[in-house]
Amino acid sequence: MDMNELWGRYKKNQDRAAWEKIVGQYASLVKHVAGRLRLLLPAHVDYDDLVGNGVFGLLTAIERFEPERGVKFETFATTRIRGAILDSLRAADWAPRSLRQREREIAQAYGTLERRFGRPATDIEVSAELGIELKELHELECQISQATFLSLDAPLKATEDGEQVPLGMKIATQEGDPIKALEETEKRELLAQAVQSLPEREQLVVSLYYYEDLNIKEIAEIIGVTESRISQLHTRSLLRLRGHLLCYSEELELAERLTKKKKRAAGQVR
């Protein structure tokens, strides 16, 4: 029985046997996603825990998948598996709050400087912006790499009720002119532009990892450096990229405030 028939039997009749075969067919996808993420995580993170949380993402993907849309299930499921694992990592965040704050400050410094200069900021410029020694910046980046899972999906700020909101959700839920015109495609375009602005070696690491699906060890062999150096380049590239998103988020908030101010002023005129 081919996969199309299995999907048909499950979606039309909720056939349990078909469901079990679909789960079995794509179980290896969970292990693949978990294995790639594991390479970027501290040593104490348990691989089996990642797989277990990834399974929830797979089951959600199977439930929500609509074969008639013509989207490959592997693509659809990978996003949800990865999202489920990231959610579990954030829920069990083991990094000290102070380190999370420093991570955000470093990313903000990269974003601010690169907007100001129109080019990648050097580590010397970033340390000066933060008012710390270059050695301390390098030590912080090393701690971030070892003790946290840096992700572009990380929450940018809390809402009034304390809920942490990732940038993607923030864009999707904005209302009013001109904010309502911003869509998820704009975020992807922003990231693509930011990746192109990375220093050459960092851009190569990001491209090989996220687009060519290579792991840290394979990338190290291609570039000819140690795996720890690749991890460092990966961390720094994500700090730069998150810095771009932080600056972009601030621009959205400013536009939103101006829009609300104009609406209030217009209401008073009436």
mmCIF file of C-alpha atoms in Angstrom:
data_model
loop_
_atom_site.group_PDB
_atom_site.id
_atom_site.type_symbol
_atom_site.label_atom_id
_atom_site.label_comp_id
_atom_site.label_asym_id
_atom_site.label_seq_id
_atom_site.Cartn_x
_atom_site.Cartn_y
_atom_site.Cartn_z
ATOM 1 C CA MET A 1 0.000 0.000 0.000
ATOM 2 C CA ASP A 2 1.538 3.356 -1.027
ATOM 3 C CA MET A 3 1.557 6.491 1.120
ATOM 4 C CA ASN A 4 -1.219 8.205 -0.822
ATOM 5 C CA GLU A 5 -3.537 5.308 -0.062
ATOM 6 C CA LEU A 6 -2.519 5.324 3.593
ATOM 7 C CA TRP A 7 -3.217 9.034 3.874
ATOM 8 C CA GLY A 8 -6.577 8.569 2.181
ATOM 9 C CA ARG A 9 -7.624 5.790 4.545
ATOM 10 C CA TYR A 10 -6.576 7.741 7.609
ATOM 11 C CA LYS A 11 -8.042 11.104 6.648
ATOM 12 C CA LYS A 12 -11.346 9.716 5.373
ATOM 13 C CA ASN A 13 -11.956 6.913 7.857
ATOM 14 C CA GLN A 14 -9.564 7.585 10.765
ATOM 15 C CA ASP A 15 -8.151 4.122 10.051
ATOM 16 C CA ARG A 16 -5.958 3.166 13.025
ATOM 17 C CA ALA A 17 -3.802 0.727 11.056
ATOM 18 C CA ALA A 18 -3.107 3.380 8.413
ATOM 19 C CA TRP A 19 -2.209 5.882 11.156
ATOM 20 C CA GLU A 20 0.271 3.462 12.726
ATOM 21 C CA LYS A 21 1.956 2.856 9.379
ATOM 22 C CA ILE A 22 2.230 6.602 8.725
ATOM 23 C CA VAL A 23 3.791 7.143 12.162
ATOM 24 C CA GLY A 24 6.235 4.302 11.549
ATOM 25 C CA GLN A 25 7.128 5.639 8.115
ATOM 26 C CA TYR A 26 8.111 9.071 9.462
ATOM 27 C CA ALA A 27 9.544 8.149 12.886
ATOM 28 C CA SER A 28 13.053 8.479 11.447
ATOM 29 C CA LEU A 29 12.300 12.105 10.558
ATOM 30 C CA VAL A 30 11.954 12.891 14.265
ATOM 31 C CA LYS A 31 15.360 11.331 14.973
ATOM 32 C CA HIS A 32 16.911 13.300 12.108
ATOM 33 C CA VAL A 33 15.590 16.649 13.367
ATOM 34 C CA ALA A 34 16.477 15.854 16.989
ATOM 35 C CA GLY A 35 19.971 14.743 15.987
ATOM 36 C CA ARG A 36 20.690 17.978 14.139
ATOM 37 C CA LEU A 37 19.469 20.119 17.027
ATOM 38 C CA ARG A 38 21.401 18.017 19.538
ATOM 39 C CA LEU A 39 24.687 19.102 17.949
ATOM 40 C CA LEU A 40 23.957 22.703 18.939
ATOM 41 C CA LEU A 41 22.947 21.987 22.527
ATOM 42 C CA PRO A 42 24.856 21.645 25.809
ATOM 43 C CA ALA A 43 26.154 18.150 26.578
ATOM 44 C CA HIS A 44 23.668 17.507 29.400
ATOM 45 C CA VAL A 45 20.624 17.733 27.111
ATOM 46 C CA ASP A 46 19.227 14.239 26.643
ATOM 47 C CA TYR A 47 18.770 13.122 23.031
ATOM 48 C CA ASP A 48 15.888 10.810 23.956
ATOM 49 C CA ASP A 49 14.037 13.763 25.500
ATOM 50 C CA LEU A 50 14.412 15.668 22.238
ATOM 51 C CA VAL A 51 13.051 12.695 20.300
ATOM 52 C CA GLY A 52 10.156 12.296 22.727
ATOM 53 C CA ASN A 53 9.119 15.928 22.329
ATOM 54 C CA GLY A 54 9.646 15.700 18.586
ATOM 55 C CA VAL A 55 7.175 12.814 18.416
ATOM 56 C CA PHE A 56 4.467 15.152 19.699
ATOM 57 C CA GLY A 57 5.288 17.455 16.797
ATOM 58 C CA LEU A 58 5.042 14.544 14.353
ATOM 59 C CA LEU A 59 1.648 13.484 15.706
ATOM 60 C CA THR A 60 0.395 17.056 15.455
ATOM 61 C CA ALA A 61 1.655 17.250 11.875
ATOM 62 C CA ILE A 62 -0.113 14.002 10.936
ATOM 63 C CA GLU A 63 -3.352 15.288 12.428
ATOM 64 C CA ARG A 64 -3.191 18.668 10.653
ATOM 65 C CA PHE A 65 -1.723 17.591 7.321
ATOM 66 C CA GLU A 66 -3.965 18.065 4.282
ATOM 67 C CA PRO A 67 -2.658 15.895 1.408
ATOM 68 C CA GLU A 68 -4.856 17.647 -1.127
ATOM 69 C CA ARG A 69 -2.849 20.855 -0.744
ATOM 70 C CA GLY A 70 0.094 19.290 -2.546
ATOM 71 C CA VAL A 71 2.682 20.106 0.126
ATOM 72 C CA LYS A 72 5.308 17.446 0.906
ATOM 73 C CA PHE A 73 4.607 15.928 4.303
ATOM 74 C CA GLU A 74 8.324 15.850 5.161
ATOM 75 C CA THR A 75 8.510 19.634 4.800
ATOM 76 C CA PHE A 76 5.259 20.174 6.697
ATOM 77 C CA ALA A 77 6.247 17.825 9.519
ATOM 78 C CA THR A 78 9.842 19.006 9.938
ATOM 79 C CA THR A 79 8.663 22.492 10.899
ATOM 80 C CA ARG A 80 6.297 21.119 13.535
ATOM 81 C CA ILE A 81 8.761 18.583 14.901
ATOM 82 C CA ARG A 82 11.408 21.264 15.269
ATOM 83 C CA GLY A 83 8.864 23.632 16.819
ATOM 84 C CA ALA A 84 7.796 21.048 19.397
ATOM 85 C CA ILE A 85 11.410 20.430 20.399
ATOM 86 C CA LEU A 86 12.161 24.160 20.626
ATOM 87 C CA ASP A 87 9.052 24.701 22.760
ATOM 88 C CA SER A 88 10.227 22.017 25.175
ATOM 89 C CA LEU A 89 13.701 23.560 25.363
ATOM 90 C CA ARG A 90 12.303 26.993 26.122
ATOM 91 C CA ALA A 91 9.934 25.578 28.751
ATOM 92 C CA ALA A 92 12.874 23.885 30.493
ATOM 93 C CA ASP A 93 15.284 26.781 29.991
ATOM 94 C CA TRP A 94 18.353 25.958 32.101
ATOM 95 C CA ALA A 95 20.314 29.110 31.274
ATOM 96 C CA PRO A 96 20.623 31.737 34.032
ATOM 97 C CA ARG A 97 18.396 34.764 33.507
ATOM 98 C CA SER A 98 21.486 36.977 33.580
ATOM 99 C CA LEU A 99 23.037 35.080 30.658
ATOM 100 C CA ARG A 100 19.798 35.306 28.683
ATOM 101 C CA GLN A 101 19.843 39.059 29.261
ATOM 102 C CA ARG A 102 23.455 39.316 28.097
ATOM 103 C CA GLU A 103 22.613 37.243 25.030
ATOM 104 C CA ARG A 104 19.903 39.727 24.116
ATOM 105 C CA GLU A 105 22.184 42.708 24.761
ATOM 106 C CA ILE A 106 24.893 41.287 22.494
ATOM 107 C CA ALA A 107 22.379 40.576 19.738
ATOM 108 C CA GLN A 108 20.987 44.094 20.130
ATOM 109 C CA ALA A 109 24.492 45.545 19.862
ATOM 110 C CA TYR A 110 25.178 43.626 16.648
ATOM 111 C CA GLY A 111 21.865 44.791 15.183
ATOM 112 C CA THR A 112 22.314 48.427 16.188
ATOM 113 C CA LEU A 113 25.888 48.692 14.929
ATOM 114 C CA GLU A 114 25.185 46.968 11.638
ATOM 115 C CA ARG A 115 22.232 49.262 11.000
ATOM 116 C CA ARG A 116 24.480 52.222 11.804
ATOM 117 C CA PHE A 117 27.465 51.154 9.690
ATOM 118 C CA GLY A 118 25.718 49.258 6.896
ATOM 119 C CA ARG A 119 28.212 46.388 7.260
ATOM 120 C CA PRO A 120 29.001 43.534 9.670
ATOM 121 C CA ALA A 121 30.162 44.832 13.035
ATOM 122 C CA THR A 122 33.514 43.615 14.343
ATOM 123 C CA ASP A 123 33.838 42.030 17.764
ATOM 124 C CA ILE A 124 35.941 45.036 18.839
ATOM 125 C CA GLU A 125 33.091 47.404 17.903
ATOM 126 C CA VAL A 126 30.535 45.230 19.699
ATOM 127 C CA SER A 127 32.602 45.083 22.890
ATOM 128 C CA ALA A 128 32.992 48.882 22.785
ATOM 129 C CA GLU A 129 29.231 49.319 22.268
ATOM 130 C CA LEU A 130 28.583 47.114 25.297
ATOM 131 C CA GLY A 131 31.307 48.791 27.359
ATOM 132 C CA ILE A 132 33.169 45.555 28.044
ATOM 133 C CA GLU A 133 36.590 44.133 27.220
ATOM 134 C CA LEU A 134 37.008 42.085 24.043
ATOM 135 C CA LYS A 135 38.003 39.063 26.129
ATOM 136 C CA GLU A 136 34.751 39.310 28.098
ATOM 137 C CA LEU A 137 32.714 39.398 24.876
ATOM 138 C CA HIS A 138 34.432 36.241 23.646
ATOM 139 C CA GLU A 139 33.829 34.551 27.005
ATOM 140 C CA LEU A 140 30.140 35.513 26.924
ATOM 141 C CA GLU A 141 29.720 34.188 23.394
ATOM 142 C CA CYS A 142 31.357 30.950 24.489
ATOM 143 C CA GLN A 143 29.005 30.687 27.485
ATOM 144 C CA ILE A 144 26.013 31.386 25.257
ATOM 145 C CA SER A 145 27.122 28.668 22.871
ATOM 146 C CA GLN A 146 27.621 26.123 25.657
ATOM 147 C CA ALA A 147 24.781 26.945 28.048
ATOM 148 C CA THR A 148 21.904 28.080 25.875
ATOM 149 C CA PHE A 149 20.092 27.149 22.742
ATOM 150 C CA LEU A 150 20.154 30.298 20.672
ATOM 151 C CA SER A 151 17.254 30.413 18.260
ATOM 152 C CA LEU A 152 15.718 33.022 16.006
ATOM 153 C CA ASP A 153 12.405 31.760 17.367
ATOM 154 C CA ALA A 154 13.352 32.982 20.843
ATOM 155 C CA PRO A 155 10.825 35.427 22.340
ATOM 156 C CA LEU A 156 11.690 39.068 21.797
ATOM 157 C CA LYS A 157 9.635 40.540 24.631
ATOM 158 C CA ALA A 158 6.709 39.891 26.936
ATOM 159 C CA THR A 159 3.160 41.111 26.396
ATOM 160 C CA GLU A 160 1.321 43.077 29.073
ATOM 161 C CA ASP A 161 0.059 39.829 30.629
ATOM 162 C CA GLY A 162 3.583 38.389 30.745
ATOM 163 C CA GLU A 163 3.302 36.072 27.763
ATOM 164 C CA GLN A 164 6.477 35.676 25.698
ATOM 165 C CA VAL A 165 5.839 36.379 22.020
ATOM 166 C CA PRO A 166 8.180 35.283 19.194
ATOM 167 C CA LEU A 167 8.669 37.747 16.348
ATOM 168 C CA GLY A 168 6.853 35.549 13.836
ATOM 169 C CA MET A 169 3.705 35.546 15.950
ATOM 170 C CA LYS A 170 4.055 39.269 16.623
ATOM 171 C CA ILE A 171 4.031 40.060 12.923
ATOM 172 C CA ALA A 172 1.127 37.709 12.280
ATOM 173 C CA THR A 173 -1.055 39.306 14.978
ATOM 174 C CA GLN A 174 -0.426 42.985 14.234
ATOM 175 C CA GLU A 175 -3.433 45.030 13.203
ATOM 176 C CA GLY A 176 -3.877 48.536 11.828
ATOM 177 C CA ASP A 177 -2.344 50.523 9.000
ATOM 178 C CA PRO A 178 0.494 50.041 8.052
ATOM 179 C CA ILE A 179 1.250 47.149 10.407
ATOM 180 C CA LYS A 180 -1.523 44.918 9.048
ATOM 181 C CA ALA A 181 0.308 44.699 5.695
ATOM 182 C CA LEU A 182 3.275 42.933 7.251
ATOM 183 C CA GLU A 183 3.155 39.170 6.689
ATOM 184 C CA GLU A 184 5.341 36.178 7.405
ATOM 185 C CA THR A 185 6.881 36.419 3.937
ATOM 186 C CA GLU A 186 8.344 39.774 4.930
ATOM 187 C CA LYS A 187 10.091 38.161 7.883
ATOM 188 C CA ARG A 188 11.591 35.525 5.601
ATOM 189 C CA GLU A 189 12.769 38.219 3.190
ATOM 190 C CA LEU A 190 14.329 40.129 6.075
ATOM 191 C CA LEU A 191 16.181 37.021 7.237
ATOM 192 C CA ALA A 192 17.368 36.263 3.706
ATOM 193 C CA GLN A 193 18.779 39.783 3.423
ATOM 194 C CA ALA A 194 20.377 39.499 6.852
ATOM 195 C CA VAL A 195 22.026 36.185 5.948
ATOM 196 C CA GLN A 196 23.480 37.768 2.807
ATOM 197 C CA SER A 197 24.964 40.553 4.933
ATOM 198 C CA LEU A 198 26.833 38.142 7.234
ATOM 199 C CA PRO A 199 30.631 37.909 7.030
ATOM 200 C CA GLU A 200 31.625 35.350 4.398
ATOM 201 C CA ARG A 201 32.566 32.514 6.738
ATOM 202 C CA GLU A 202 29.493 32.934 8.955
ATOM 203 C CA GLN A 203 27.291 33.055 5.863
ATOM 204 C CA LEU A 204 28.849 29.797 4.683
ATOM 205 C CA VAL A 205 28.180 28.097 8.030
ATOM 206 C CA VAL A 206 24.534 29.199 8.020
ATOM 207 C CA SER A 207 24.049 28.145 4.401
ATOM 208 C CA LEU A 208 25.633 24.712 4.897
ATOM 209 C CA TYR A 209 23.715 24.031 8.101
ATOM 210 C CA TYR A 210 20.262 25.386 7.307
ATOM 211 C CA TYR A 211 20.096 25.062 3.528
ATOM 212 C CA GLU A 212 22.434 22.172 2.689
ATOM 213 C CA ASP A 213 21.395 20.143 5.762
ATOM 214 C CA LEU A 214 24.986 19.402 6.841
ATOM 215 C CA ASN A 215 25.926 18.847 10.475
ATOM 216 C CA ILE A 216 28.594 20.642 12.508
ATOM 217 C CA LYS A 217 31.215 17.931 11.974
ATOM 218 C CA GLU A 218 30.708 17.931 8.190
ATOM 219 C CA ILE A 219 30.896 21.727 8.038
ATOM 220 C CA ALA A 220 34.119 21.712 10.068
ATOM 221 C CA GLU A 221 35.681 19.272 7.602
ATOM 222 C CA ILE A 222 34.638 21.388 4.610
ATOM 223 C CA ILE A 223 35.914 24.681 6.037
ATOM 224 C CA GLY A 224 38.989 23.127 7.634
ATOM 225 C CA VAL A 225 38.525 24.281 11.226
ATOM 226 C CA THR A 226 37.543 22.625 14.502
ATOM 227 C CA GLU A 227 33.964 21.795 15.442
ATOM 228 C CA SER A 228 34.190 24.239 18.366
ATOM 229 C CA ARG A 229 35.121 27.009 15.919
ATOM 230 C CA ILE A 230 32.073 26.161 13.794
ATOM 231 C CA SER A 231 29.884 26.321 16.907
ATOM 232 C CA GLN A 232 31.368 29.735 17.681
ATOM 233 C CA LEU A 233 30.706 30.993 14.151
ATOM 234 C CA HIS A 234 27.179 29.583 14.285
ATOM 235 C CA THR A 235 26.460 31.311 17.600
ATOM 236 C CA ARG A 236 27.833 34.635 16.379
ATOM 237 C CA SER A 237 25.879 34.447 13.120
ATOM 238 C CA LEU A 238 22.635 33.833 15.023
ATOM 239 C CA LEU A 239 23.412 36.711 17.382
ATOM 240 C CA ARG A 240 23.809 38.947 14.329
ATOM 241 C CA LEU A 241 20.592 37.656 12.748
ATOM 242 C CA ARG A 242 18.625 37.983 15.945
ATOM 243 C CA GLY A 243 19.990 41.501 16.287
ATOM 244 C CA HIS A 244 18.469 42.322 12.900
ATOM 245 C CA LEU A 245 15.114 40.950 14.070
ATOM 246 C CA LEU A 246 15.277 42.873 17.338
ATOM 247 C CA CYS A 247 15.848 46.139 15.471
ATOM 248 C CA TYR A 248 13.045 45.244 13.089
ATOM 249 C CA SER A 249 10.743 44.512 16.024
ATOM 250 C CA GLU A 250 11.488 47.934 17.487
ATOM 251 C CA GLU A 251 10.584 49.534 14.162
ATOM 252 C CA LEU A 252 7.274 47.646 14.178
ATOM 253 C CA GLU A 253 6.515 48.853 17.693
ATOM 254 C CA LEU A 254 7.331 52.450 16.756
ATOM 255 C CA ALA A 255 5.086 52.247 13.688
ATOM 256 C CA GLU A 256 2.321 50.751 15.828
ATOM 257 C CA ARG A 257 2.578 53.540 18.403
ATOM 258 C CA LEU A 258 2.504 56.202 15.689
ATOM 259 C CA THR A 259 -0.535 54.560 14.098
ATOM 260 C CA LYS A 260 -2.409 54.486 17.419
ATOM 261 C CA LYS A 261 -1.430 58.100 18.088
ATOM 262 C CA LYS A 262 -2.784 59.174 14.678
ATOM 263 C CA LYS A 263 -6.023 57.276 15.278
ATOM 264 C CA ARG A 264 -6.496 58.931 18.670
ATOM 265 C CA ALA A 265 -5.782 62.344 17.151
ATOM 266 C CA ALA A 266 -8.252 61.686 14.326
ATOM 267 C CA GLY A 267 -10.898 60.681 16.863
ATOM 268 C CA GLN A 268 -10.391 63.894 18.821
ATOM 269 C CA VAL A 269 -10.742 65.988 15.646
ATOM 270 C CA ARG A 270 -14.109 64.391 14.941
#
